[in-house]
Short mmCIF file of C-alpha atoms in Angstrom, two decimals:
data_model
loop_
_atom_site.label_atom_id
_atom_site.label_comp_id
_atom_site.label_asym_id
_atom_site.label_seq_id
_atom_site.Cartn_x
_atom_site.Cartn_y
_atom_site.Cartn_z
CA UNK A 1 -23.79 13.22 -48.02
CA UNK A 2 -22.95 10.94 -50.93
CA UNK A 3 -20.11 8.48 -50.45
CA UNK A 4 -18.22 9.70 -53.51
CA UNK A 5 -18.31 13.27 -52.16
CA UNK A 6 -16.77 12.09 -48.88
CA UNK A 7 -14.19 10.10 -50.81
CA UNK A 8 -13.21 13.10 -52.93
CA UNK A 9 -12.81 15.30 -49.86
CA UNK A 10 -10.74 12.62 -48.10
CA UNK A 11 -8.51 12.50 -51.18
CA UNK A 12 -8.02 16.28 -51.02
CA UNK A 13 -7.18 16.09 -47.32
CA UNK A 14 -4.69 13.32 -48.02
CA UNK A 15 -2.89 15.61 -50.45
CA UNK A 16 -2.57 18.21 -47.71
CA UNK A 17 -0.89 15.81 -45.31
CA UNK A 18 1.06 13.27 -47.37
CA UNK A 19 4.30 13.70 -49.27
CA UNK A 20 3.29 13.30 -52.91
CA UNK A 21 5.34 13.98 -56.01
CA UNK A 22 5.84 17.69 -56.59
CA UNK A 23 4.67 19.30 -59.83
CA UNK A 24 7.80 21.41 -59.92
CA UNK A 25 9.79 18.85 -61.95
CA UNK A 26 10.71 19.41 -65.57
CA UNK A 27 8.33 18.51 -68.41
CA UNK A 28 10.23 15.35 -69.38
CA UNK A 29 9.87 13.92 -65.89
CA UNK A 30 6.18 14.84 -65.84
CA UNK A 31 5.64 13.02 -69.13
CA UNK A 32 7.43 9.96 -67.80
CA UNK A 33 5.34 9.96 -64.64
CA UNK A 34 2.18 10.33 -66.71
CA UNK A 35 3.12 7.28 -68.78
CA UNK A 36 3.83 5.30 -65.59
CA UNK A 37 0.41 6.19 -64.20
CA UNK A 38 -1.53 5.06 -67.26
CA UNK A 39 0.55 1.95 -67.97
CA UNK A 40 -1.74 -1.04 -67.61
CA UNK A 41 -4.73 1.24 -66.92
CA UNK A 42 -5.61 2.25 -70.49
CA UNK A 43 -5.84 0.41 -73.79
CA UNK A 44 -6.66 0.98 -77.44
CA UNK A 45 -9.73 2.46 -79.08
CA UNK A 46 -12.76 0.20 -79.11
CA UNK A 47 -16.27 0.13 -80.55
CA UNK A 48 -19.76 -1.19 -79.69
CA UNK A 49 -19.23 -4.14 -82.01
CA UNK A 50 -16.00 -5.08 -80.24
CA UNK A 51 -17.28 -4.98 -76.65
CA UNK A 52 -20.86 -6.18 -77.12
CA UNK A 53 -22.09 -9.52 -75.80
CA UNK A 54 -19.68 -9.90 -72.90
CA UNK A 55 -20.12 -9.08 -69.24
CA UNK A 56 -17.49 -6.75 -67.78
CA UNK A 57 -16.93 -6.82 -64.01
CA UNK A 58 -14.90 -4.20 -62.15
CA UNK A 59 -11.54 -5.21 -60.73
CA UNK A 60 -11.18 -3.01 -57.64
CA UNK A 61 -7.67 -4.29 -56.90
CA UNK A 62 -6.31 -3.17 -60.27
CA UNK A 63 -8.28 0.09 -60.44
CA UNK A 64 -6.47 3.25 -59.36
CA UNK A 65 -7.17 6.84 -58.36
CA UNK A 66 -4.79 9.81 -58.43
CA UNK A 67 -5.34 13.19 -56.78
CA UNK A 68 -3.79 16.60 -57.45
CA UNK A 69 -3.99 19.76 -55.36
CA UNK A 70 -1.81 22.80 -54.72
CA UNK A 71 0.93 21.52 -57.00
CA UNK A 72 1.08 18.15 -55.25
CA UNK A 73 -0.11 14.92 -56.81
CA UNK A 74 0.03 11.21 -56.23
CA UNK A 75 -1.92 8.01 -55.85
CA UNK A 76 -4.78 8.01 -53.40
CA UNK A 77 -6.65 5.11 -51.82
CA UNK A 78 -9.11 3.30 -54.08
CA UNK A 79 -11.63 1.91 -51.61
CA UNK A 80 -14.50 -0.12 -53.01
CA UNK A 81 -16.97 0.92 -50.33
CA UNK A 82 -16.00 4.58 -50.67
CA UNK A 83 -16.86 5.24 -54.32
CA UNK A 84 -19.23 2.59 -55.59
CA UNK A 85 -22.24 4.82 -55.15
CA UNK A 86 -21.78 6.06 -58.74
CA UNK A 87 -19.42 3.78 -60.63
CA UNK A 88 -20.63 0.70 -62.46
CA UNK A 89 -19.60 -2.60 -60.93
CA UNK A 90 -20.91 -4.68 -63.85
CA UNK A 91 -21.97 -3.88 -67.39
CA UNK A 92 -22.99 -5.74 -70.51
CA UNK A 93 -23.08 -3.83 -73.79
CA UNK A 94 -25.28 -4.43 -76.82
CA UNK A 95 -24.66 -3.31 -80.39
CA UNK A 96 -27.85 -1.19 -80.42
CA UNK A 97 -26.38 1.26 -77.90
CA UNK A 98 -28.07 -0.16 -74.80
CA UNK A 99 -26.42 -1.85 -71.83
CA UNK A 100 -27.33 -3.76 -68.71
CA UNK A 101 -25.88 -1.96 -65.70
CA UNK A 102 -25.22 -2.73 -62.05
CA UNK A 103 -24.01 -0.59 -59.15
CA UNK A 104 -23.80 -3.04 -56.27
CA UNK A 105 -27.35 -4.44 -56.12
CA UNK A 106 -28.92 -1.58 -58.12
CA UNK A 107 -29.60 -2.74 -61.68
CA UNK A 108 -30.83 -0.69 -64.61
CA UNK A 109 -31.06 -0.61 -68.39
CA UNK A 110 -28.74 2.10 -69.66
CA UNK A 111 -27.48 3.56 -72.91
CA UNK A 112 -23.99 4.35 -74.17
CA UNK A 113 -22.01 5.70 -77.11
CA UNK A 114 -18.34 5.64 -78.11
CA UNK A 115 -16.60 8.24 -80.28
CA UNK A 116 -12.94 7.37 -80.54
CA UNK A 117 -11.86 7.24 -76.92
CA UNK A 118 -14.71 9.49 -75.77
CA UNK A 119 -17.38 7.66 -73.81
CA UNK A 120 -20.93 8.58 -72.82
CA UNK A 121 -23.06 6.38 -70.57
CA UNK A 122 -26.46 6.89 -68.98
CA UNK A 123 -27.65 4.70 -66.13
CA UNK A 124 -29.51 4.82 -62.83
CA UNK A 125 -27.87 5.88 -59.56
CA UNK A 126 -29.29 6.19 -56.06
CA UNK A 127 -29.66 9.87 -55.22
CA UNK A 128 -29.00 10.58 -51.55
CA UNK A 129 -31.69 12.83 -50.10
CA UNK A 130 -31.57 14.47 -46.65
CA UNK A 131 -34.61 16.07 -45.03
CA UNK A 132 -35.24 17.45 -41.56
CA UNK A 133 -38.34 16.95 -39.48
CA UNK A 134 -39.97 19.55 -37.19
CA UNK A 135 -37.61 18.57 -34.36
CA UNK A 136 -34.52 19.13 -36.50
CA UNK A 137 -33.72 15.42 -36.87
CA UNK A 138 -32.16 14.29 -40.12
CA UNK A 139 -34.17 11.92 -42.25
CA UNK A 140 -32.16 10.19 -44.96
CA UNK A 141 -33.55 8.45 -47.99
CA UNK A 142 -32.55 7.43 -51.49
CA UNK A 143 -34.34 7.75 -54.77
CA UNK A 144 -33.51 6.37 -58.19
CA UNK A 145 -32.25 8.86 -60.76
CA UNK A 146 -30.92 8.54 -64.31
CA UNK A 147 -27.63 10.38 -64.83
CA UNK A 148 -25.48 10.81 -67.94
CA UNK A 149 -21.74 10.51 -67.43
CA UNK A 150 -19.80 12.34 -70.12
CA UNK A 151 -17.20 15.03 -70.60
CA UNK A 152 -18.63 18.33 -69.34
CA UNK A 153 -21.16 16.83 -66.92
CA UNK A 154 -21.24 18.15 -63.34
CA UNK A 155 -21.44 15.48 -60.65
CA UNK A 156 -22.94 18.07 -58.30
CA UNK A 157 -26.26 17.09 -59.87
CA UNK A 158 -26.06 13.75 -58.10
CA UNK A 159 -23.79 14.49 -55.13
CA UNK A 160 -26.05 17.02 -53.45
CA UNK A 161 -29.40 15.28 -53.56
CA UNK A 162 -32.13 17.62 -54.76
CA UNK A 163 -30.09 20.79 -54.23
CA UNK A 164 -29.83 22.98 -57.32
CA UNK A 165 -26.38 22.84 -58.93
CA UNK A 166 -26.02 26.63 -58.60
CA UNK A 167 -26.57 26.29 -54.83
CA UNK A 168 -24.07 23.47 -54.33
CA UNK A 169 -20.97 24.47 -52.30
CA UNK A 170 -18.66 22.67 -54.73
CA UNK A 171 -18.68 21.70 -58.41
CA UNK A 172 -17.37 18.39 -59.74
CA UNK A 173 -16.89 18.83 -63.47
CA UNK A 174 -16.00 15.77 -65.54
CA UNK A 175 -13.15 16.90 -67.80
CA UNK A 176 -12.41 13.48 -69.26
CA UNK A 177 -14.58 10.38 -69.65
CA UNK A 178 -12.99 7.78 -71.91
CA UNK A 179 -13.16 4.08 -72.68
CA UNK A 180 -10.46 1.79 -74.06
CA UNK A 181 -9.75 -1.93 -74.29
CA UNK A 182 -7.20 -4.71 -74.45
CA UNK A 183 -8.05 -8.36 -75.21
CA UNK A 184 -9.67 -9.22 -71.88
CA UNK A 185 -9.83 -5.90 -70.07
CA UNK A 186 -11.90 -2.79 -70.45
CA UNK A 187 -10.75 0.58 -69.07
CA UNK A 188 -12.90 3.57 -68.12
CA UNK A 189 -11.03 6.78 -67.30
CA UNK A 190 -12.81 9.63 -65.54
CA UNK A 191 -11.13 12.88 -64.49
CA UNK A 192 -13.05 15.13 -62.09
CA UNK A 193 -12.07 18.77 -61.54
CA UNK A 194 -13.30 20.19 -58.23
CA UNK A 195 -14.08 23.84 -57.64
CA UNK A 196 -15.71 25.90 -54.92
CA UNK A 197 -19.04 27.49 -55.74
CA UNK A 198 -18.71 29.99 -52.90
CA UNK A 199 -18.27 33.74 -52.49
CA UNK A 200 -16.28 34.04 -49.26
CA UNK A 201 -14.78 37.24 -47.81
CA UNK A 202 -11.45 36.16 -46.30
CA UNK A 203 -10.20 39.67 -45.48
CA UNK A 204 -10.65 39.21 -41.72
CA UNK A 205 -9.16 35.71 -41.57
CA UNK A 206 -5.51 36.74 -41.40
CA UNK A 207 -3.04 34.12 -42.61
CA UNK A 208 -5.86 31.59 -42.71
CA UNK A 209 -7.57 33.77 -45.30
CA UNK A 210 -4.57 33.54 -47.58
CA UNK A 211 -4.41 29.79 -47.18
CA UNK A 212 -8.12 29.47 -47.92
CA UNK A 213 -7.83 31.73 -50.98
CA UNK A 214 -4.98 29.55 -52.22
CA UNK A 215 -7.03 26.42 -51.63
CA UNK A 216 -10.00 27.82 -53.53
CA UNK A 217 -7.89 28.91 -56.51
CA UNK A 218 -5.67 25.82 -56.71
CA UNK A 219 -6.22 22.96 -59.10
CA UNK A 220 -8.12 20.16 -57.37
CA UNK A 221 -8.51 17.07 -59.48
CA UNK A 222 -9.15 13.34 -59.10
CA UNK A 223 -8.34 10.90 -61.91
CA UNK A 224 -10.05 7.50 -61.78
CA UNK A 225 -8.77 4.55 -63.79
CA UNK A 226 -11.43 1.83 -63.57
CA UNK A 227 -10.41 -1.63 -64.78
CA UNK A 228 -13.00 -4.22 -65.81
CA UNK A 229 -12.40 -7.93 -66.49
CA UNK A 230 -14.25 -9.81 -69.21
CA UNK A 231 -16.39 -12.60 -67.81
#
């Protein structure tokens, strides 16, 4: 299973066991917390002309991730080796809408567009494929696939190998994909809303059924704030 999928599920489990900030506070406190979260992790509007010609390299130490589930939210661990199966580690933009991309050692020629804060980028990822031989042994492989990251895209298309999105047990809908900039830093914000794509009868599960129903209906969201340094 893809590393980002495992990372998302670990983030959800962390919310179940750790004492994060409750969502039951008043709106003013929520607004203040929201400003604290984005401080130093977002910038001003930018454009292709402004960011072209420079290489931008991810700063894992400054990048952050925040998870929310069942009315609980807080910062979750941002591990480089846990999520870099999809996120760009290096990028160089050109004014014609193309970019040179890198995810670890995987390099590709991608495309991008910027509309205000809204960002769209298309580049190659390594699609994790699992097959089983006649003895039931798992055979894992990877194949190159172009994927477009934008608001409204479903990461299930690349998290579940060649499985059809409608057959995937969970959906990972991108509800926000934005880019912003300061003088020497570039910021990419991606918010992923997770939902179950399952029809489960929990009537015979007792109290566990109620807990599972609550889990399925609750808001499950990961917000990534990726910080890139100009090189």
